[in-house]
Tab-separated table of C-alpha atoms and ligand atoms in Angstrom:
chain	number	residue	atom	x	y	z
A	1462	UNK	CA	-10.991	-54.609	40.633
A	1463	UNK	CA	-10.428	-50.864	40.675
A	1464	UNK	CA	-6.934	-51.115	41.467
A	1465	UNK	CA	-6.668	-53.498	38.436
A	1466	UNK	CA	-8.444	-50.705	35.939
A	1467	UNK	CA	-5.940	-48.636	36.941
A	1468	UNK	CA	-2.928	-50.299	37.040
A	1469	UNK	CA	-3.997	-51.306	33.366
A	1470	UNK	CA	-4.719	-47.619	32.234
A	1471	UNK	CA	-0.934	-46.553	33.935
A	1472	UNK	CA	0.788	-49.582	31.920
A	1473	UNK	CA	-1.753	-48.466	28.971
A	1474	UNK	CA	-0.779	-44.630	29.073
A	1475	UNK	CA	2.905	-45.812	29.580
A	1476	UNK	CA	2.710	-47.765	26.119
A	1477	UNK	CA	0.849	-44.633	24.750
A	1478	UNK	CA	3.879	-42.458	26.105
A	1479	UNK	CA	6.437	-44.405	24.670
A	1480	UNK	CA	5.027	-44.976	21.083
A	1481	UNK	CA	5.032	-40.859	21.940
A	1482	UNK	CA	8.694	-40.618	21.984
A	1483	UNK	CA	9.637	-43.366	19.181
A	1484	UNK	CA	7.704	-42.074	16.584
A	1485	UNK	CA	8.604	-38.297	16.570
A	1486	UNK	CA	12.072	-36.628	16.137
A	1487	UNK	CA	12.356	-33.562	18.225
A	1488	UNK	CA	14.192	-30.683	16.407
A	1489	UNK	CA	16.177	-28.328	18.560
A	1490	UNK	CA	15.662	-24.510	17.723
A	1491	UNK	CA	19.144	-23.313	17.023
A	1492	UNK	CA	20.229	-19.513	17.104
A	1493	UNK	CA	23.201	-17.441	17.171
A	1494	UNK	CA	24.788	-17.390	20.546
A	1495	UNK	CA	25.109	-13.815	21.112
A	1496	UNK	CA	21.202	-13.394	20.174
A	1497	UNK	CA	18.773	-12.477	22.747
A	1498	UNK	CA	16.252	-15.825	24.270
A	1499	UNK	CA	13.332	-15.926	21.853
A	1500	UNK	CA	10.144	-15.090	23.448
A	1501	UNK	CA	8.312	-18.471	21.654
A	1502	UNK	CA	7.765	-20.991	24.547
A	1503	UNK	CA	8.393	-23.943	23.062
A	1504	UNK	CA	7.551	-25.844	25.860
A	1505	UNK	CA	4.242	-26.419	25.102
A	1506	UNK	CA	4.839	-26.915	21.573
A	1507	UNK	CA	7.739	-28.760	21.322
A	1508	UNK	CA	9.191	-28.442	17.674
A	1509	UNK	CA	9.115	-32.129	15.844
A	1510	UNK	CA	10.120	-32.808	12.242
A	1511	UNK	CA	6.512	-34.568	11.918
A	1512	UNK	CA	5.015	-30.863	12.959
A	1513	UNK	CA	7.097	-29.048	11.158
A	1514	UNK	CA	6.136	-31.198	7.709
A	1515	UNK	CA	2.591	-30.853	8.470
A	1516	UNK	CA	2.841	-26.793	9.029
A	1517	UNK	CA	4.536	-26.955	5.698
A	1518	UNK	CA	1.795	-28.518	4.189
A	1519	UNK	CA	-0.774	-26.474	5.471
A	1520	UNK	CA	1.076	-23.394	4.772
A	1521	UNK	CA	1.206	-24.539	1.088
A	1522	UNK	CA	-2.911	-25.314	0.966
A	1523	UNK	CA	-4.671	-23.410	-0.712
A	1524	UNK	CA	-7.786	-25.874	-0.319
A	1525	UNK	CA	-7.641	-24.544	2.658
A	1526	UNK	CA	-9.099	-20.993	1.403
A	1527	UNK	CA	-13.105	-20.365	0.524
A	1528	UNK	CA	-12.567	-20.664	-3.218
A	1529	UNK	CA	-9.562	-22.773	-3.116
A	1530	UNK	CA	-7.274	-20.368	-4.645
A	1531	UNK	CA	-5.195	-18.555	-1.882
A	1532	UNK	CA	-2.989	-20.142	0.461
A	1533	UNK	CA	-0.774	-18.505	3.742
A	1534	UNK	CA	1.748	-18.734	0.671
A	1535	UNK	CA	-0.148	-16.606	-2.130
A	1536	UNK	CA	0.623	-13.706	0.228
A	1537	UNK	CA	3.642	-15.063	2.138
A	1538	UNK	CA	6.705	-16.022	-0.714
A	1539	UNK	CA	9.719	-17.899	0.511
A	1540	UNK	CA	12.116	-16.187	-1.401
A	1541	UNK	CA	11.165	-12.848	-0.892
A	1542	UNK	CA	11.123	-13.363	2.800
A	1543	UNK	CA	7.807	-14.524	3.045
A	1544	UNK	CA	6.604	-10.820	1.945
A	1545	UNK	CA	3.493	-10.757	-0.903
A	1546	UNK	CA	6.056	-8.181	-3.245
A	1547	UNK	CA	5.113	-5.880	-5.765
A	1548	UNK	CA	1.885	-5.466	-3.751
A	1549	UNK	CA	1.094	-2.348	-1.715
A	1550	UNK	CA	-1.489	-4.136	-0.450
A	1551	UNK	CA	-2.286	-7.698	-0.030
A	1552	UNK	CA	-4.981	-9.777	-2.367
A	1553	UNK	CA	-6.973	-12.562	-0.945
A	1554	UNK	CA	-10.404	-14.557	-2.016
A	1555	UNK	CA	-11.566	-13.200	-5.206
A	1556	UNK	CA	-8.888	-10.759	-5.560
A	1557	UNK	CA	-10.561	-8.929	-2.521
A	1558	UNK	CA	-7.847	-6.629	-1.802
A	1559	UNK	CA	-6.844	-6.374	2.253
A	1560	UNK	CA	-6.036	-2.898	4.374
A	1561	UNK	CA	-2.293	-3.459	4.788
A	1562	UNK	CA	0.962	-4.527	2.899
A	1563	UNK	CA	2.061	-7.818	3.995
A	1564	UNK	CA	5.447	-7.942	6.136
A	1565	UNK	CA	8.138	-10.244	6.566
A	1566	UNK	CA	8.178	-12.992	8.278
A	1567	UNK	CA	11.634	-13.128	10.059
A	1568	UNK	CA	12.901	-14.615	13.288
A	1569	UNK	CA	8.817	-14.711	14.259
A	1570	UNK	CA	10.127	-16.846	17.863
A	1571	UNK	CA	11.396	-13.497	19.250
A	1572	UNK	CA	7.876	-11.742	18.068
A	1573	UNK	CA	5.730	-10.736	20.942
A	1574	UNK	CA	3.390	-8.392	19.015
A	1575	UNK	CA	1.845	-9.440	15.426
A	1576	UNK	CA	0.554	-7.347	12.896
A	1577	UNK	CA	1.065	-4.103	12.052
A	1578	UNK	CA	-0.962	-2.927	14.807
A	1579	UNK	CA	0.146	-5.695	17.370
A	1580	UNK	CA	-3.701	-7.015	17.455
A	1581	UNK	CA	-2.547	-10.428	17.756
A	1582	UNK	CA	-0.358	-11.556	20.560
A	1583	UNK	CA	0.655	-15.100	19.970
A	1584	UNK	CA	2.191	-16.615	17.705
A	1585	UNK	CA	-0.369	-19.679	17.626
A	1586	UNK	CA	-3.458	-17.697	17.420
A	1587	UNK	CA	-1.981	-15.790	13.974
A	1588	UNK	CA	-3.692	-18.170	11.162
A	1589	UNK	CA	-6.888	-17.598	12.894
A	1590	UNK	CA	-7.308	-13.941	11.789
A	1591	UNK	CA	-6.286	-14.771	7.446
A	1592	UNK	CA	-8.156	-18.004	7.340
A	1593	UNK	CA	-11.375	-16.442	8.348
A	1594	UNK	CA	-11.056	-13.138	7.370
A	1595	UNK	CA	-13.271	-12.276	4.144
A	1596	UNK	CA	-10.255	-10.257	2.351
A	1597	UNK	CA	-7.762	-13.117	2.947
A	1598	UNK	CA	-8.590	-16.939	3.136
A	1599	UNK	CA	-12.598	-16.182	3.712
A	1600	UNK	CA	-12.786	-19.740	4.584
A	1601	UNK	CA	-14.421	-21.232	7.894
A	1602	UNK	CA	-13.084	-23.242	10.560
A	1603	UNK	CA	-15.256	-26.392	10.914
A	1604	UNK	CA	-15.138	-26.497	7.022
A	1605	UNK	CA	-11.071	-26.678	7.353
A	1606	UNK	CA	-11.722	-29.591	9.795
A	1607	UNK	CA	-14.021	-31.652	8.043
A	1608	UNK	CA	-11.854	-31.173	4.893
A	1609	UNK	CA	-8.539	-31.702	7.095
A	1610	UNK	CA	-9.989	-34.946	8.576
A	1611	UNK	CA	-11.278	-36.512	5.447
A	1612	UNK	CA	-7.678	-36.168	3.654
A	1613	UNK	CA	-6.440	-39.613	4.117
A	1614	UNK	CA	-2.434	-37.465	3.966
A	1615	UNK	CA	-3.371	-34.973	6.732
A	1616	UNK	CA	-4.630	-37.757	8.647
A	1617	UNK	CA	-1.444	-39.288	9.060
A	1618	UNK	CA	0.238	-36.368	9.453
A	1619	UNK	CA	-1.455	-35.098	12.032
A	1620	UNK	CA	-1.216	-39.025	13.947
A	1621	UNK	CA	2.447	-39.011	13.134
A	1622	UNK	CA	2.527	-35.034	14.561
A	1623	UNK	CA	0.395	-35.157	17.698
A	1624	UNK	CA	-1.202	-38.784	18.050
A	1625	UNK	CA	-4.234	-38.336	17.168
A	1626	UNK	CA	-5.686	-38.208	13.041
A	1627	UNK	CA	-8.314	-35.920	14.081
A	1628	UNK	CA	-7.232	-32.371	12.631
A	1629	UNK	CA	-8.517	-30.501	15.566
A	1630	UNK	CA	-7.517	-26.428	15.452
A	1631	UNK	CA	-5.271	-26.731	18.458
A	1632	UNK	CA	-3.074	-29.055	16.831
A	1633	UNK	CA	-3.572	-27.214	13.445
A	1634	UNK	CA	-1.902	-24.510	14.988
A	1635	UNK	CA	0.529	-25.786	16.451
A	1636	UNK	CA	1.817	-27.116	13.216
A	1637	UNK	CA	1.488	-23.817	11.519
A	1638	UNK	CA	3.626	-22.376	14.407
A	1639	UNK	CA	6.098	-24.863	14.230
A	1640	UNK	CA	6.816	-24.284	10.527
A	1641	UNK	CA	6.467	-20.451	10.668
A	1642	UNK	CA	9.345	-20.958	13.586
A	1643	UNK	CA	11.430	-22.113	10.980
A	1644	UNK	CA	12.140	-18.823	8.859
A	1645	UNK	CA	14.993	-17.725	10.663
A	1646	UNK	CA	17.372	-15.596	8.878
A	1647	UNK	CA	21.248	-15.298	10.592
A	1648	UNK	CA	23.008	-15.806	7.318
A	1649	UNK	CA	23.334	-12.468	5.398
A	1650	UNK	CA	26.671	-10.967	5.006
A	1651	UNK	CA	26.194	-9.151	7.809
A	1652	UNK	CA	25.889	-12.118	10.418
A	1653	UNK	CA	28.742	-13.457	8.735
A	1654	UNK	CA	30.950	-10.261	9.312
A	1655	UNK	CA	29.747	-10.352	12.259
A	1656	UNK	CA	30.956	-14.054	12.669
A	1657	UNK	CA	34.630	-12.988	11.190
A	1658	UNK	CA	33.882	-14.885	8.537
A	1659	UNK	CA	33.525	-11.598	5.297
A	1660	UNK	CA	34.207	-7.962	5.849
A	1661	UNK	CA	32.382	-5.076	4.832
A	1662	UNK	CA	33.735	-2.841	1.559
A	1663	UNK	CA	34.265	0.935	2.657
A	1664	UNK	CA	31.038	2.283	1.806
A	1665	UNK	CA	29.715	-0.536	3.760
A	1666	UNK	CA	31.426	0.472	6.757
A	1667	UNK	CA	30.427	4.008	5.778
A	1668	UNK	CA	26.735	2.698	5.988
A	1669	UNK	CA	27.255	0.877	8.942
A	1670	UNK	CA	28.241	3.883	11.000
A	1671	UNK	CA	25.512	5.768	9.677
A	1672	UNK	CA	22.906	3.168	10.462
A	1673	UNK	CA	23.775	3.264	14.092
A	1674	UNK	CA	23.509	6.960	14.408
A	1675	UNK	CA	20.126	7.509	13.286
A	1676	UNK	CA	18.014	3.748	12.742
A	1677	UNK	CA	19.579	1.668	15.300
A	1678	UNK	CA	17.618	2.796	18.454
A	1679	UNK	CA	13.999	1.418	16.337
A	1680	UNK	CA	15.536	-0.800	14.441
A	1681	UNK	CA	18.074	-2.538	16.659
A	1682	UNK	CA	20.766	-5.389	15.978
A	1683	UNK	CA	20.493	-8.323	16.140
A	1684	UNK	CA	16.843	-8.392	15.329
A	1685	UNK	CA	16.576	-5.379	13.434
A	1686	UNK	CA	14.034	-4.164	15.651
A	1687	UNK	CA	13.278	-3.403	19.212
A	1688	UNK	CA	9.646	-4.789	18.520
A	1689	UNK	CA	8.020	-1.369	19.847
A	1690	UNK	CA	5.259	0.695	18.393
A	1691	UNK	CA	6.191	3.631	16.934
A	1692	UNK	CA	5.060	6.901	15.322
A	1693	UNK	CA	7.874	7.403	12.345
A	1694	UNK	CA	6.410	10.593	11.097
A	1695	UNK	CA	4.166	8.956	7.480
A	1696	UNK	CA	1.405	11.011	6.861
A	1697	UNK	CA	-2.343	9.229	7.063
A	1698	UNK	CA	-3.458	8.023	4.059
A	1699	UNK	CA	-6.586	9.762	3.647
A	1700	UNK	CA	-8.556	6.511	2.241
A	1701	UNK	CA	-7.984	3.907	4.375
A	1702	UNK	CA	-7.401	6.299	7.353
A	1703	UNK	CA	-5.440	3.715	9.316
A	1704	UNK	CA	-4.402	4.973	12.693
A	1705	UNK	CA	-2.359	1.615	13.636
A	1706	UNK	CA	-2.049	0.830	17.560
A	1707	UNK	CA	-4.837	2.954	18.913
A	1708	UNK	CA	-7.483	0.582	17.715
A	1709	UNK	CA	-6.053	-2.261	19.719
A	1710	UNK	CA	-4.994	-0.183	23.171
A	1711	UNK	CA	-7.880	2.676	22.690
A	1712	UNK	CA	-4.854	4.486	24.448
A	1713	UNK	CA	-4.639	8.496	22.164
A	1714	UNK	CA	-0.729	7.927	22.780
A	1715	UNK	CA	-0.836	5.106	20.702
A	1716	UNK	CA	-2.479	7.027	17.720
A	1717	UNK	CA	-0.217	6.613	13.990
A	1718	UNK	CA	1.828	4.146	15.871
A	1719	UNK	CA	3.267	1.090	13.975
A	1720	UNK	CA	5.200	-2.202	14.846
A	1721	UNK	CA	8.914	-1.168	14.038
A	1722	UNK	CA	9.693	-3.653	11.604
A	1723	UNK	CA	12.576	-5.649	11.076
A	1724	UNK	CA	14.871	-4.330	8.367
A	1725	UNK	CA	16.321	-8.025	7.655
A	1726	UNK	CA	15.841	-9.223	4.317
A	1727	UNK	CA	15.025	-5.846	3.256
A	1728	UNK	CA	16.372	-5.291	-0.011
A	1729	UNK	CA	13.686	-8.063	-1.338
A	1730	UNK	CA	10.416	-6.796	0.748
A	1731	UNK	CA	9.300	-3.990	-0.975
A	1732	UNK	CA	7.101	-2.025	-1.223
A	1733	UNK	CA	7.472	-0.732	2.165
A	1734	UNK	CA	5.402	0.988	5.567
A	1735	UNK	CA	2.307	-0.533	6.566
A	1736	UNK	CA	0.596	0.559	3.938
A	1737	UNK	CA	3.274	-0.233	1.181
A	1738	UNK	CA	3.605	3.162	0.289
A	1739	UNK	CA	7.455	3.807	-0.839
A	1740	UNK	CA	8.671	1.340	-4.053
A	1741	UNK	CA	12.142	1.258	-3.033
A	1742	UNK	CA	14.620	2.236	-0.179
A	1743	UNK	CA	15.690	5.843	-1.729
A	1744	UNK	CA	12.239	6.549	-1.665
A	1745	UNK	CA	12.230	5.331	2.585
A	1746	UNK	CA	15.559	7.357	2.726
A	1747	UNK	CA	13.990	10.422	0.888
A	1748	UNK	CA	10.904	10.327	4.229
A	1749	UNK	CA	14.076	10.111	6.694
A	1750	UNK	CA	15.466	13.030	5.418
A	1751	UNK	CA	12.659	15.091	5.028
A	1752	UNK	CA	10.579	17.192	7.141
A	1753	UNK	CA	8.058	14.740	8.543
A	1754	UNK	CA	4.387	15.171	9.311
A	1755	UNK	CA	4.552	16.340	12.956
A	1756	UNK	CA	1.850	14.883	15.290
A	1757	UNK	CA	2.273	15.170	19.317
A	1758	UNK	CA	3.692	11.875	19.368
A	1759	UNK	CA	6.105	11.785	16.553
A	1760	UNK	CA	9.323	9.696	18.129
A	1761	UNK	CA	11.595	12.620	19.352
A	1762	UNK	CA	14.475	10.689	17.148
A	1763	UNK	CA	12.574	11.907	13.682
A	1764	UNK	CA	11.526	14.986	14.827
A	1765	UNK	CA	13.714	16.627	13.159
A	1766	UNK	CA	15.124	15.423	9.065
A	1767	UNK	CA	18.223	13.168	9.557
A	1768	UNK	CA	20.714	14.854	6.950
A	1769	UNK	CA	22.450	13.088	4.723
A	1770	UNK	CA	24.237	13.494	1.459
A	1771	UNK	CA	23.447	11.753	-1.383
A	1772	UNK	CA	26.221	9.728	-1.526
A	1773	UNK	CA	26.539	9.049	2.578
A	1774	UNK	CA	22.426	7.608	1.473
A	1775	UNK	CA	24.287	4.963	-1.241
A	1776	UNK	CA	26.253	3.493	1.931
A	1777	UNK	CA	23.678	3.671	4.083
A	1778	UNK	CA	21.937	1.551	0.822
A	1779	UNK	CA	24.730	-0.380	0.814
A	1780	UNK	CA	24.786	-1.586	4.295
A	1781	UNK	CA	21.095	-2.346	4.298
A	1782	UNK	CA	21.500	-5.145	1.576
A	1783	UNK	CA	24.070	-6.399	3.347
A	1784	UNK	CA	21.077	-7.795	5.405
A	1785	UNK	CA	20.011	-10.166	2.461
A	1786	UNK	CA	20.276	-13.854	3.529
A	1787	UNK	CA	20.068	-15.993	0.100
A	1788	UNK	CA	20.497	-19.241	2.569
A	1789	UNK	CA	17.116	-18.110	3.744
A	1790	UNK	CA	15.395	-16.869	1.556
A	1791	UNK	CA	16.650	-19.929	-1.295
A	1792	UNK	CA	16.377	-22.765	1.521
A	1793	UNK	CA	14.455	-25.600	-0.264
A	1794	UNK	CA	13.115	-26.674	3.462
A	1795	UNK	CA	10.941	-23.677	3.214
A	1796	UNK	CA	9.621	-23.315	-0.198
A	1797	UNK	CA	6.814	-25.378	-1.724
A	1798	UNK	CA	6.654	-29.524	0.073
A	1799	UNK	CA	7.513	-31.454	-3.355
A	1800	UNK	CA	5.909	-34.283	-1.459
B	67	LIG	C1	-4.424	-12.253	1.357
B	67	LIG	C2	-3.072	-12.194	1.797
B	67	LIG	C3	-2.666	-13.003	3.026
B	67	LIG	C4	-2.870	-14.336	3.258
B	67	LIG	C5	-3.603	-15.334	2.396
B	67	LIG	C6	-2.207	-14.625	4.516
B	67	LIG	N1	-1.619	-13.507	5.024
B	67	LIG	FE1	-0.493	-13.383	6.696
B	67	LIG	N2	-0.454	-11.386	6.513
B	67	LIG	C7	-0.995	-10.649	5.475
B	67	LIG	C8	-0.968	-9.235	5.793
B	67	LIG	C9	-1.466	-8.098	4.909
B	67	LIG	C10	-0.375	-9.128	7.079
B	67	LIG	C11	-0.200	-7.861	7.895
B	67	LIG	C12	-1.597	-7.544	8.420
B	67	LIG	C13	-1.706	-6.457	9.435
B	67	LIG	O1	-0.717	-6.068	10.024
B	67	LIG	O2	-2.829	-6.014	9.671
B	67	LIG	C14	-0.075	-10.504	7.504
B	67	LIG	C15	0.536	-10.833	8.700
B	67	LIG	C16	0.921	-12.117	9.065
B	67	LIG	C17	1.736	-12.442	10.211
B	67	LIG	C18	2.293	-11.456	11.231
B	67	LIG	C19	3.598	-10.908	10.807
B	67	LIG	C20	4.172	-9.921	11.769
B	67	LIG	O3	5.387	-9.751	11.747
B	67	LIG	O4	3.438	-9.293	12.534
B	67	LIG	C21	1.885	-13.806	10.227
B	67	LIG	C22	2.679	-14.637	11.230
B	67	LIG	C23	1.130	-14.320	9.102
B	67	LIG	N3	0.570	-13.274	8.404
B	67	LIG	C24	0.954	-15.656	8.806
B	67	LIG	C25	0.015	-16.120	7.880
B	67	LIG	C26	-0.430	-17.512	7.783
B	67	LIG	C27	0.040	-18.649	8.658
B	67	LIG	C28	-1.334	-17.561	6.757
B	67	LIG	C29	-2.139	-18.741	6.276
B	67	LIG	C30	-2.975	-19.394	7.270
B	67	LIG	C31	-1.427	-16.211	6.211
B	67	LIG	N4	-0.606	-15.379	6.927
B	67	LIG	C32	-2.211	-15.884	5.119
B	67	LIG	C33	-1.498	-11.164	4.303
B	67	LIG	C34	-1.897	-12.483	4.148
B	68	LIG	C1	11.806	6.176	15.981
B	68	LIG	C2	11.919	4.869	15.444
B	68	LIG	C3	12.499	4.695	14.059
B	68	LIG	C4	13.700	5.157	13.563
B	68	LIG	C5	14.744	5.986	14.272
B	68	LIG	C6	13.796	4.643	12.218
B	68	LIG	N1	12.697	3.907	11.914
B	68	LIG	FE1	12.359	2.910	10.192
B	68	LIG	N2	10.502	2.417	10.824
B	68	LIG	C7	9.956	2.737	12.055
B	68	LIG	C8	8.562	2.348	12.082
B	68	LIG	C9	7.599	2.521	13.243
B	68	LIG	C10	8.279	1.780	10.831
B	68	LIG	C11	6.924	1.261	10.325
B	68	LIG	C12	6.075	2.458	9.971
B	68	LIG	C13	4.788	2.151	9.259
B	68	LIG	O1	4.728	1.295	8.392
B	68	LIG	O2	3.808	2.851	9.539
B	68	LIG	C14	9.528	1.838	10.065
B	68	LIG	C15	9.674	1.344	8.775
B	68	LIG	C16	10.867	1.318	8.071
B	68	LIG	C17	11.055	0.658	6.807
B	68	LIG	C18	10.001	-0.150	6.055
B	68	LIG	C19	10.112	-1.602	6.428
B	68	LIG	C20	9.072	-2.498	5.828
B	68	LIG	O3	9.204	-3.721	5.998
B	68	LIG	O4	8.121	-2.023	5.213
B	68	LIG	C21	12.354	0.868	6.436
B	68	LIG	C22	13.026	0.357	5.174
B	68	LIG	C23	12.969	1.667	7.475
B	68	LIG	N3	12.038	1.919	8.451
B	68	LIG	C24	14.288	2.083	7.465
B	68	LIG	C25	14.824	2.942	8.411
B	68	LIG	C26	16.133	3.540	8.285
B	68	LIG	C27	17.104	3.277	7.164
B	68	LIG	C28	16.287	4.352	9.378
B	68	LIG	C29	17.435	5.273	9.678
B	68	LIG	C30	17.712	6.262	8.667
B	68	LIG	C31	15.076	4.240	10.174
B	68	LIG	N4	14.210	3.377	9.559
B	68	LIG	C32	14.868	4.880	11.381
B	68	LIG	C33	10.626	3.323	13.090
B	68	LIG	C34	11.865	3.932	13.010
C-alpha cells in the first residue's frame, strides 16, 4: 500500500514537473562577452518570459501603493534610465517626499550593494524596503497579497510564472527581480565603439583620455563603477545630515561614504549625488575641480582638485554622453505593459 502512495506521488510530481517545463519559456541572460560574470545567481530564479511579464506588471502597479497612486515606476522612468528626474529627491504616498535622489537602475545583475548606502544586499529583498516604507509605497504586505490573489490577471500570472495562483511574497519577488534584470544597457555609442562598429569625434577621444586619468579608478569600464563605497569629497548637507555607509557598517571609516555610481546613461539622470544636489554635469565637473571638503577619509584620488580647462571639461562632457543608450532607455519591452 505504501509503496503504491508513493509510486503514485513520484509519477504525480513527474506530471507536475513536466507541465513545469512545457508551460514556461526560459530566457537566457545575454551580456557582452568581454563583461565581467554578473553577481545575480540566477539559479534559483531562473529568468522565464512568464516572470518577467508578471515583474512588469507589478512594476507598473500602482494599486499596489497605500493610496493607489505611486508605483516602483512613479519614481523609476524607463526612459530616463529608470531615474525619478527633475527630482532632487524622490516623492512617494501623498507627495511625502523621501531622504535621497533616486538612482539608476543599470546592469542591477552585477549589483552586490543597493542603495545609496548599500543597506540592502540582494537584489530580491529590494521592493521590500519602497513598498512598505511610509515616504514611498506606504502600503503593507498582506494587503498586497490579498489584493494580488483576488486579481483574477495576477492569478494567472503568477500560475503561468511559478505554478501556483497564490501571490505569495517569495514569488512576488522573484518576478520583480526578474524584470528589474532586464534593464541592461550595452548599446550606447560607446559599447558600439567599443564593438568597432562607430568611432569617437576628436573631442571624444579627448574626453576619453581624460576620463581614464582621473574617474576611471571609481567609476570603472565596463560597468561604470567598481561598486565600492566611497567618500568623493560633497560637503554634508546640514538638513538631512546624511552620513551614507556608516549607518549600515557602524564602522567611523565608513562615515560620508557613498555607493560609486554608475555613470551609464548619465546624460538623462540628473540631478545628481545622493542627495541630487548638482542640476547638470558642469556643475559635477565644477566639485571635481574644486577644492573639496577634506574629511580623514576623503579618497586620496580627490584629495587634491583635478585641473582641467574649460574646454578639456566640454570633452570630458562629450565623452560622458557618449554613454547614452536610446535602445535602452526607448525599448518598448521595458516601458509601460500595454496589456
Ligand atoms: C517614492 C519613490 C520611489 C518608489 C515608489 C520606488 N523607489 Fe526604488 N528607489 C528610490 C530611491 C530614492 C532610491 C535610492 C534610495 C537610497 O539609496 O536610500 C531607490 C532605490 C532603488 C533600487 C536600488 C538601486 C541601486 O542601484 O542601489 C532599486 C533596485 C529600486 N529602487 C527598485 C524599486 C522597486 C522595485 C520599486 C517598486 C516596488 C521601487 N523601487 C519604488 C525611490 C523610489
Ligand atoms: C574616488 C572615487 C571617485 C572618483 C575618482 C570619481 N568619482 Fe564620481 N562619484 C564617486 C562617488 C562615491 C559618487 C557618489 C557620491 C554621492 O552621491 O554622495 C560619485 C558620483 C558621481 C556622479 C553623480 C552620479 C549620479 O548618478 O548621481 C557623477 C556624474 C560623477 N561622479 C562623475 C565623475 C567624473 C566625471 C569623475 C572624474 C572627473 C569622477 N566622478 C571621479 C566617486 C568617484
Amino acid at each position: 500500500m505504501k509503496l503504491r502512495i508513493s509510486i503514485l506521488l513520484l509519477i504525480l510530481s513527474l506530471v507536475l514537473m513536466s507541465l513545469d517545463k512545457v508551460s514556461k519559456n526560459t530566457v537566457t541572460f545575454e551580456y557582452p562577452k568581454d563583461w565581467p560574470k554578473p553577481t545575480y545567481t540566477f539559479k534559483n530564479n531562473p529568468l522565464t518570459e512568464e516572470g518577467i511579464m508578471l515583474g512588469r506588471k507589478l512594476f507598473y502597479d500602482p494599486k499596489l501603493s497605500k493610496d493607489g497612486m505611486i508605483s516602483c515606476a512613479s519614481c523609476h522612468l524607463s526612459f530616463t534610465s529608470f531615474t525619478h528626474v527633475d527630482h532632487k529627491l524622490s516623492h512617494g504616498v501623498k507627495d511625502r517626499i523621501g531622504r535621497r535622489n533616486t538612482g539608476a537602475l543599470i546592469n542591477l545583475a552585477w549589483q552586490k550593494d543597493f542603495m545609496w548606502d548599500g543597506s540592502i544586499n540582494h537584489l530580491d529583498f529590494q521592493p521590500l524596503a519602497p513598498l512598505t516604507s511610509e515616504v514611498e509605497m506606504g502600503g503593507n504586505l498582506d494587503n498586497i497579497q490579498k489584493y494580488l490573489s483576488s486579481d483574477d490577471t495576477y492569478k494567472s500570472l503568477f500560475f503561468n510564472a511559478f505554478g501556483d495562483s497564490i501571490a505569495n511574497t517569495p514569488n512576488m519577488l522573484k518576478a520583480f527581480s526578474q524584470f528589474m534584470l532586464q534593464f541592461n544597457s550595452f548599446n550606447s555609442k560607446y559599447d558600439k565603439v567599443k564593438r568597432g562598429e562607430m568611432s569617437f569625434s576628436e573631442s571624444e577621444i579627448k574626453g576619453y583620455q581624460l576620463f581614464q586619468t582621473h574617474c576611471n579608478s571609481c567609476h570603472t569600464e565596463p560597468l561604470f563603477t567598481n561598486n565600492q563605497f566611497m567618500n568623493n569629497g560633497l560637503t554634508v548637507d546640514t538638513t538631512l545630515q546624511d552620513m551614507g555607509r556608516i549607518k549600515v557598517t557602524g564602522l567611523k571609516s565608513d562615515s560620508l561614504k557613498f555607493k560609486v555610481p554608475t555613470l551609464r546613461n548619465i546624460e538623462v539622470t540628473y540631478p545628481y549625488m545622493h542627495d541630487g544636489r548638482f542640476k547638470n554635469l558642469p556643475m559635477v565637473l565644477l566639485h571635481y575641480s574644486q577644492e573639496k571638503h577634506q574629511t580623514f577619509n576623503i579618497a586620496k584620488e580627490l584629495k587634491e582638485p583635478i585641473v582641467m580647462t574649460e574646454g578639456e571639461k566640454r570633452s570630458l562632457i562629450h565623452f560622458l554622453k557618449t554613454l547614452t543608450d536610446k535602445e535602452f532607455l526607448y525599448n518598448q519591452d521595458l516601458s509601460f505593459p500595454r496589456n
